[in-house]
PDB file of C-alpha atoms in Angstrom:
ATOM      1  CA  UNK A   1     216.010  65.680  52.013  1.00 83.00           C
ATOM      2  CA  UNK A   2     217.502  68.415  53.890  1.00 90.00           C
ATOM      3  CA  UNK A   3     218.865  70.030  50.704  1.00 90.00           C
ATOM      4  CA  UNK A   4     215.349  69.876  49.817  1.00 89.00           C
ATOM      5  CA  UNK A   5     214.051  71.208  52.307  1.00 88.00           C
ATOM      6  CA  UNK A   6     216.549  74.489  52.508  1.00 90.00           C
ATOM      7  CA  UNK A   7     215.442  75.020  48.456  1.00 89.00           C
ATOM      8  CA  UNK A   8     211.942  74.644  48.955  1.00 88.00           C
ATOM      9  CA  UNK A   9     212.253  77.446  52.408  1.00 90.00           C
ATOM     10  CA  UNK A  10     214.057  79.301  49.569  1.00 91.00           C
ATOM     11  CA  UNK A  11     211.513  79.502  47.394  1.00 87.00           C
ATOM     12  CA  UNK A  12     209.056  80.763  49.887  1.00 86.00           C
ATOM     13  CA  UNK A  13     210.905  83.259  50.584  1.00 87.00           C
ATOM     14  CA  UNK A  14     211.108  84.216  47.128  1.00 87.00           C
ATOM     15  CA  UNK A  15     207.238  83.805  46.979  1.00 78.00           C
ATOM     16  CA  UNK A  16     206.257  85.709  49.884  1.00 85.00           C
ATOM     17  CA  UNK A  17     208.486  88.720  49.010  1.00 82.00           C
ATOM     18  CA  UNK A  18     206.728  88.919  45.135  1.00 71.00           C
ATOM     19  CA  UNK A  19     203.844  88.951  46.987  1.00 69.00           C
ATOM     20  CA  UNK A  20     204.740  91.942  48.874  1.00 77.00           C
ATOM     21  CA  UNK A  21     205.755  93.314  45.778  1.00 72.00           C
ATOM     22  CA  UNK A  22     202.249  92.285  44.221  1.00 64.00           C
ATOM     23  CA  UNK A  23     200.256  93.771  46.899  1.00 60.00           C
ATOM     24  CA  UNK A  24     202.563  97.095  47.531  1.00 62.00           C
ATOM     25  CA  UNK A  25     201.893  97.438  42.895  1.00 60.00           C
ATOM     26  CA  UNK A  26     198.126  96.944  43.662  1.00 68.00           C
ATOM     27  CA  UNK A  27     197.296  99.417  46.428  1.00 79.00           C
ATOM     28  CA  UNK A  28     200.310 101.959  45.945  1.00 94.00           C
ATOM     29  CA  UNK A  29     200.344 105.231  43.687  1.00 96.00           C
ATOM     30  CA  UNK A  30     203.347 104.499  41.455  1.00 94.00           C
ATOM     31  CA  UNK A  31     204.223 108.332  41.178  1.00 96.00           C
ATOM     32  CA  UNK A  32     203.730 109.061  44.529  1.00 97.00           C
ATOM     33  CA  UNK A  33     204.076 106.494  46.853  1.00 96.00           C
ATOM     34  CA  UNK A  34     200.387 107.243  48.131  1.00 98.00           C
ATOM     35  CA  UNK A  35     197.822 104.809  48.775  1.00 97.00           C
ATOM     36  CA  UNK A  36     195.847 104.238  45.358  1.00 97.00           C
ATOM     37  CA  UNK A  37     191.523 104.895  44.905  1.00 95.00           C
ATOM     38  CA  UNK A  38     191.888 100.719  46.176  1.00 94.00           C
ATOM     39  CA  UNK A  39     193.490 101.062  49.323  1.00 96.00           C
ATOM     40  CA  UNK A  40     191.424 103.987  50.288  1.00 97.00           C
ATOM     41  CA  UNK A  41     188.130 102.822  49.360  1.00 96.00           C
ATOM     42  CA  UNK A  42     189.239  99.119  51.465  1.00 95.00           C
ATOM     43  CA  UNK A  43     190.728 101.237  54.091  1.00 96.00           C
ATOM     44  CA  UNK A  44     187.960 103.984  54.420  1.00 96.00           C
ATOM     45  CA  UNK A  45     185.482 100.965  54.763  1.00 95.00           C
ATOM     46  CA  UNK A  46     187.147  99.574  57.357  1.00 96.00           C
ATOM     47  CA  UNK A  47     187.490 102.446  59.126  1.00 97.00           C
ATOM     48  CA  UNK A  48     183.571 103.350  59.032  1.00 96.00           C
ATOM     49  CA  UNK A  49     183.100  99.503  60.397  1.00 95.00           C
ATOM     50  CA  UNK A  50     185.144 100.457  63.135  1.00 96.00           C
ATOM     51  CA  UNK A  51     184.067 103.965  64.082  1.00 96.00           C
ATOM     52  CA  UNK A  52     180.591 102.589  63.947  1.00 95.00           C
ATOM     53  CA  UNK A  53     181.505 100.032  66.062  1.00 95.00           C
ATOM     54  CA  UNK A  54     183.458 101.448  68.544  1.00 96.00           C
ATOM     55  CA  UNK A  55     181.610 104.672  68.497  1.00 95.00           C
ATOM     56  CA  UNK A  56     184.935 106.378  67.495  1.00 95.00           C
ATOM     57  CA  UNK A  57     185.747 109.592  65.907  1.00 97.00           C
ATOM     58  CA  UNK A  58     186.845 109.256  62.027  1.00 98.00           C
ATOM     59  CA  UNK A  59     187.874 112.527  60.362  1.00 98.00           C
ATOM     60  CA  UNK A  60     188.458 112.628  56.285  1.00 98.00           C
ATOM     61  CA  UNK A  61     190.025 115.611  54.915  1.00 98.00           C
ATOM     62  CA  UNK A  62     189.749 116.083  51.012  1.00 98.00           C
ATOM     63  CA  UNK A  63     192.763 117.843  49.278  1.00 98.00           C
ATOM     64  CA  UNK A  64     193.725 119.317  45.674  1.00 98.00           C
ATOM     65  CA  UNK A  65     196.638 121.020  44.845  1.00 98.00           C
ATOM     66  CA  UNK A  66     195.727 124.930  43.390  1.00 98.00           C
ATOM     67  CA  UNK A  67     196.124 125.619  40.055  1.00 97.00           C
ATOM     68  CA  UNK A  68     198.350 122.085  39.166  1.00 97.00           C
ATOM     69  CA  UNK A  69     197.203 122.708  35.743  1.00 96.00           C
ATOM     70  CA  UNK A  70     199.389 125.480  35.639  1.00 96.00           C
ATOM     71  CA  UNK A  71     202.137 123.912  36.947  1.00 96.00           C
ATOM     72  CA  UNK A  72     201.995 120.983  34.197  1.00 95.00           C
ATOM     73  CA  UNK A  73     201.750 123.867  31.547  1.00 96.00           C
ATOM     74  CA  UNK A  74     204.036 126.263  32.572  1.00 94.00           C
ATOM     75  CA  UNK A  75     206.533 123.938  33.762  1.00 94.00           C
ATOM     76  CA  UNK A  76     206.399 120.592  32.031  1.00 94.00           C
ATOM     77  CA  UNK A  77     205.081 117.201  33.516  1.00 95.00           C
ATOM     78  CA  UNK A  78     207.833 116.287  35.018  1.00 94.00           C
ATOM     79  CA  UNK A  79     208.203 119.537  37.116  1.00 95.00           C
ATOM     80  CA  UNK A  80     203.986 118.553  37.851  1.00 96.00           C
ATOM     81  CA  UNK A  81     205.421 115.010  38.916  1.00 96.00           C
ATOM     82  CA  UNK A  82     208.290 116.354  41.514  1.00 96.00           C
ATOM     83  CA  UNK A  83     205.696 118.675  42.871  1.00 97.00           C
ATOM     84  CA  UNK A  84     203.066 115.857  43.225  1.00 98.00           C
ATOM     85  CA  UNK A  85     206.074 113.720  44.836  1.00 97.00           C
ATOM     86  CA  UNK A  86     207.382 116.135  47.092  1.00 97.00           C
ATOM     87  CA  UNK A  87     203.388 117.195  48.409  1.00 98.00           C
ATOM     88  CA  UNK A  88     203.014 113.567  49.253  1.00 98.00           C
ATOM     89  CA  UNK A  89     206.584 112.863  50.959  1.00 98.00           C
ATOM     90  CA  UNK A  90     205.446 116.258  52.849  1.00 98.00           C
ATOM     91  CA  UNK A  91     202.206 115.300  54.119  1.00 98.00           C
ATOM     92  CA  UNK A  92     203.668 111.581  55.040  1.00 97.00           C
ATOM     93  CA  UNK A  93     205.398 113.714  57.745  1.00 97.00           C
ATOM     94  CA  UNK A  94     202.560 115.623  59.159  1.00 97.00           C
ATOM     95  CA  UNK A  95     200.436 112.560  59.617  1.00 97.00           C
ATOM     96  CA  UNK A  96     200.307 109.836  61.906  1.00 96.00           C
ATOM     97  CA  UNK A  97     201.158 106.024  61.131  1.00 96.00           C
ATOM     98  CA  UNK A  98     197.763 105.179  61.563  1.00 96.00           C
ATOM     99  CA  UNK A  99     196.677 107.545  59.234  1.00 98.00           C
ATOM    100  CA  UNK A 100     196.305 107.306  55.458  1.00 98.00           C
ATOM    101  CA  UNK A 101     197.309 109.537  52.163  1.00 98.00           C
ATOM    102  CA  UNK A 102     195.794 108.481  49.148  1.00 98.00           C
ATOM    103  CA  UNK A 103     195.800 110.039  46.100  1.00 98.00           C
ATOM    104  CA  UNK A 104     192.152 109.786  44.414  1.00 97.00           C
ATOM    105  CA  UNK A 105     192.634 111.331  40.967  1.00 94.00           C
ATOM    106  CA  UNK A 106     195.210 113.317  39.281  1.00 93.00           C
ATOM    107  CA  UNK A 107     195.990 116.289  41.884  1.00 96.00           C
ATOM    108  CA  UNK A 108     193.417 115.171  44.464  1.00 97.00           C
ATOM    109  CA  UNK A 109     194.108 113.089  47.504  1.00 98.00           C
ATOM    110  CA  UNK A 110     192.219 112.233  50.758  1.00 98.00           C
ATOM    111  CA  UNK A 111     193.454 111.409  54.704  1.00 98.00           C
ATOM    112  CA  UNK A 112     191.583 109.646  56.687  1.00 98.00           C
ATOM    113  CA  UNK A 113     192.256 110.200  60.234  1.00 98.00           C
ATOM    114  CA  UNK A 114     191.069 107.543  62.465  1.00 98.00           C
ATOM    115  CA  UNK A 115     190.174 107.952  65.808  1.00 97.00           C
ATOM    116  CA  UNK A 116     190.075 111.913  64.929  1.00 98.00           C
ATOM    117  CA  UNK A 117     187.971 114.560  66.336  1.00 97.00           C
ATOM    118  CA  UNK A 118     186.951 117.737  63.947  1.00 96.00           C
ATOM    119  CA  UNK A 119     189.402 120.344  66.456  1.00 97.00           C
ATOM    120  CA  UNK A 120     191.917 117.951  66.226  1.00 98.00           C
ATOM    121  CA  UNK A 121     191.239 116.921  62.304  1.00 98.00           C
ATOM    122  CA  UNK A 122     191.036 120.821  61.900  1.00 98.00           C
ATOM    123  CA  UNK A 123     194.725 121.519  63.114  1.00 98.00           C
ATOM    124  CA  UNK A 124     195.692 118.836  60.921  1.00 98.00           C
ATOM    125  CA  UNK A 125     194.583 120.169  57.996  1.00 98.00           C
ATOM    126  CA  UNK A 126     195.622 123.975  58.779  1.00 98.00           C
ATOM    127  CA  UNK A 127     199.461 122.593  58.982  1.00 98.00           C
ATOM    128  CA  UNK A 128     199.087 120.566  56.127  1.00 98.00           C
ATOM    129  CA  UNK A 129     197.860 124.256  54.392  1.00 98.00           C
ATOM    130  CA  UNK A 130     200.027 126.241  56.120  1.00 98.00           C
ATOM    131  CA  UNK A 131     203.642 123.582  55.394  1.00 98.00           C
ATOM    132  CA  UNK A 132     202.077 123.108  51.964  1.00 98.00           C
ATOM    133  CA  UNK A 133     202.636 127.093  51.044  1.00 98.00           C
ATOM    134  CA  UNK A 134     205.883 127.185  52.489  1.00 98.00           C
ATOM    135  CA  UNK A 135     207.132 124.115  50.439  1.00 98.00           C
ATOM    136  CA  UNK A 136     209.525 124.703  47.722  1.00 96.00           C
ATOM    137  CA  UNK A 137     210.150 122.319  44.874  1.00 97.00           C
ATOM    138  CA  UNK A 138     213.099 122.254  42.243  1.00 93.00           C
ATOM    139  CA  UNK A 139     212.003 119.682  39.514  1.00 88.00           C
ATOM    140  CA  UNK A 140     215.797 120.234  38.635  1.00 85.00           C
ATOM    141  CA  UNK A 141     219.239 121.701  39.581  1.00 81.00           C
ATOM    142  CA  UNK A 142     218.990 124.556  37.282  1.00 83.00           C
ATOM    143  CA  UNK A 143     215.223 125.057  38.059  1.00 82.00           C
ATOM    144  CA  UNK A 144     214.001 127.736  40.084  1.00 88.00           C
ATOM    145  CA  UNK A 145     211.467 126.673  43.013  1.00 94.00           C
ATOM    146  CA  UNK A 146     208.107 126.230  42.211  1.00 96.00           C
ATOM    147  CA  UNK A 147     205.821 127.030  45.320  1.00 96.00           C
ATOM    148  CA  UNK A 148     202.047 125.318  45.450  1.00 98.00           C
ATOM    149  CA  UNK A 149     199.047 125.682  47.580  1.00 98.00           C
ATOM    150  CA  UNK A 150     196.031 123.343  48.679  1.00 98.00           C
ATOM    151  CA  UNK A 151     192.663 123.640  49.335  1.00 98.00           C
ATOM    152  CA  UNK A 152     191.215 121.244  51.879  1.00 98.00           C
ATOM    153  CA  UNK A 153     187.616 120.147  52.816  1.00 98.00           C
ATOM    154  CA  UNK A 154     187.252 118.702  56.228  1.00 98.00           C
ATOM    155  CA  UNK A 155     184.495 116.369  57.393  1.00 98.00           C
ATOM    156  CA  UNK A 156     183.549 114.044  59.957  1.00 97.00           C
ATOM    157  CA  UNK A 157     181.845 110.478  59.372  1.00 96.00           C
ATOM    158  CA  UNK A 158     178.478 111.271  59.000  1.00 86.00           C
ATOM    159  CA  UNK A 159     176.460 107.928  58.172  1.00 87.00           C
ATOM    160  CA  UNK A 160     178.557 105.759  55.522  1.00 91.00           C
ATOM    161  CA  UNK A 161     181.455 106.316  53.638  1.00 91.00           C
ATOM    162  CA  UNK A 162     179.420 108.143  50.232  1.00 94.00           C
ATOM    163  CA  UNK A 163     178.310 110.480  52.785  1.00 95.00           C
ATOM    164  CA  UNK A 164     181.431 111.920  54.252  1.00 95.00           C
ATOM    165  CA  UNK A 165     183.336 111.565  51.108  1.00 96.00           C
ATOM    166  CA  UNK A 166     180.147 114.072  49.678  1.00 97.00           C
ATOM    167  CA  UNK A 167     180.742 116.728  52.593  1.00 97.00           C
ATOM    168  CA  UNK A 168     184.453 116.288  52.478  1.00 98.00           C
ATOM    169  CA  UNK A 169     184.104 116.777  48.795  1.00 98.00           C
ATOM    170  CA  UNK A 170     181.858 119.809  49.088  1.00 98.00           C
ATOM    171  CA  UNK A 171     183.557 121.598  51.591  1.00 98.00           C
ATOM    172  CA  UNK A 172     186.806 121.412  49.446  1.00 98.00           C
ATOM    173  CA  UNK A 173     184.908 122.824  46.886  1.00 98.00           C
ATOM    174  CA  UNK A 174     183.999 125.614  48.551  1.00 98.00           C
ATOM    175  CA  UNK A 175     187.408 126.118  49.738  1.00 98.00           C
ATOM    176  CA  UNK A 176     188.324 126.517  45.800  1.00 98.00           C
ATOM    177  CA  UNK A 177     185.344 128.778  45.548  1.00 98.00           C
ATOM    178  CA  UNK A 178     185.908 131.277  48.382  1.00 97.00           C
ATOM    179  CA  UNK A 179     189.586 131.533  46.908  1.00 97.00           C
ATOM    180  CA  UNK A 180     191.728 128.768  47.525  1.00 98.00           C
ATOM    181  CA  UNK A 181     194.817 127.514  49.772  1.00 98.00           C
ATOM    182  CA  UNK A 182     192.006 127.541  52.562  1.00 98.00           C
ATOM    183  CA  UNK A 183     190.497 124.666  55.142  1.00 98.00           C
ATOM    184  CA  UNK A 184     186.726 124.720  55.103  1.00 98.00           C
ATOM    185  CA  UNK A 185     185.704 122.594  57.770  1.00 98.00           C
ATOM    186  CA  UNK A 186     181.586 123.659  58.274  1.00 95.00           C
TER     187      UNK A 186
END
């Protein structure tokens, strides 16, 4: 019984770590290591709840890299993937725990900053710019660095989720517009 007992705790184990795996596959950018369009959208409702809620603060900042495009041409897609990598292990370290990177389409990503005035979201999102530019990538040894910037649109919640996404959304493209690596924020 006891023997049992110890193989069927095994297998638990076992079970409850694929599931980990499961769940980390189904919400996680493979490239990246970013939360996936799932995560986000499940996160970023949550978030809303709350903030409504609580009457919190909830900041989103929409982000594409300039010109990646360029980068996959020029340089090859794997030179595009270790710049796409390297912008995501970057930002990880410029946010807090409680916020989340996701990556929302090929180059394009979103934060949502919880509990996260505009100043504050601002500043966020100027040293995101400003490290960004100043990041240096070598796809390989022999490789010389390649050197990216971002555009960023900065919103608060306004209403529901569709809403902020749409003035995050525009503001980055006005960012692109008025001639890139820039934070437009009104």
């Amino acid at each position: 019984l006891r023997l049992e007992k110890l193989r069927a705790d095994q297998a638990l184990v076992k079970l409850e770590d694929a599931n980990q795996r499961l769940l980390a596959m189904a919400t996680t950018d493979a490239l990246t290591g970013a939360a996936n369009r799932r995560q986000y959208g499940d996160r970023m409702g949550a978030e809303v709840a709350r903030a409504q809620r609580k009457g919190f603060p909830l900041a989103l900042l929409a982000l594409d890299v300039d010109h990646f495009k360029r980068v996959n041409d020029t340089h090859g897609h794997p030179a595009g993937d270790a710049v796409l990598k390297a912008f995501v292990g970057l930002i990880q370290t410029l946010v807090r725990p409680s916020d989340l990177v996701a990556r929302t389409g090929g180059e394009e990503f979103k934060i949502l900053l919880p509990d996260t005035g505009l100043e504050e979201a601002v500043a966020i999102a100027e040293r995101v710019r400003e490290r960004v530019a100043a990041m240096e990538v070598r796809p390989d040894i022999d490789a010389a660095p390649l050197r990216v910037t971002v555009s960023i649109g900065c919103a608060l919640l306004v209403g529901d989720m569709a809403s902020t996404e749409a003035v995050a959304d525009e503001r980055l493209y006005r960012a692109k517009a008025q001639g890139r690596n820039r934070v437009v924020w009104r």
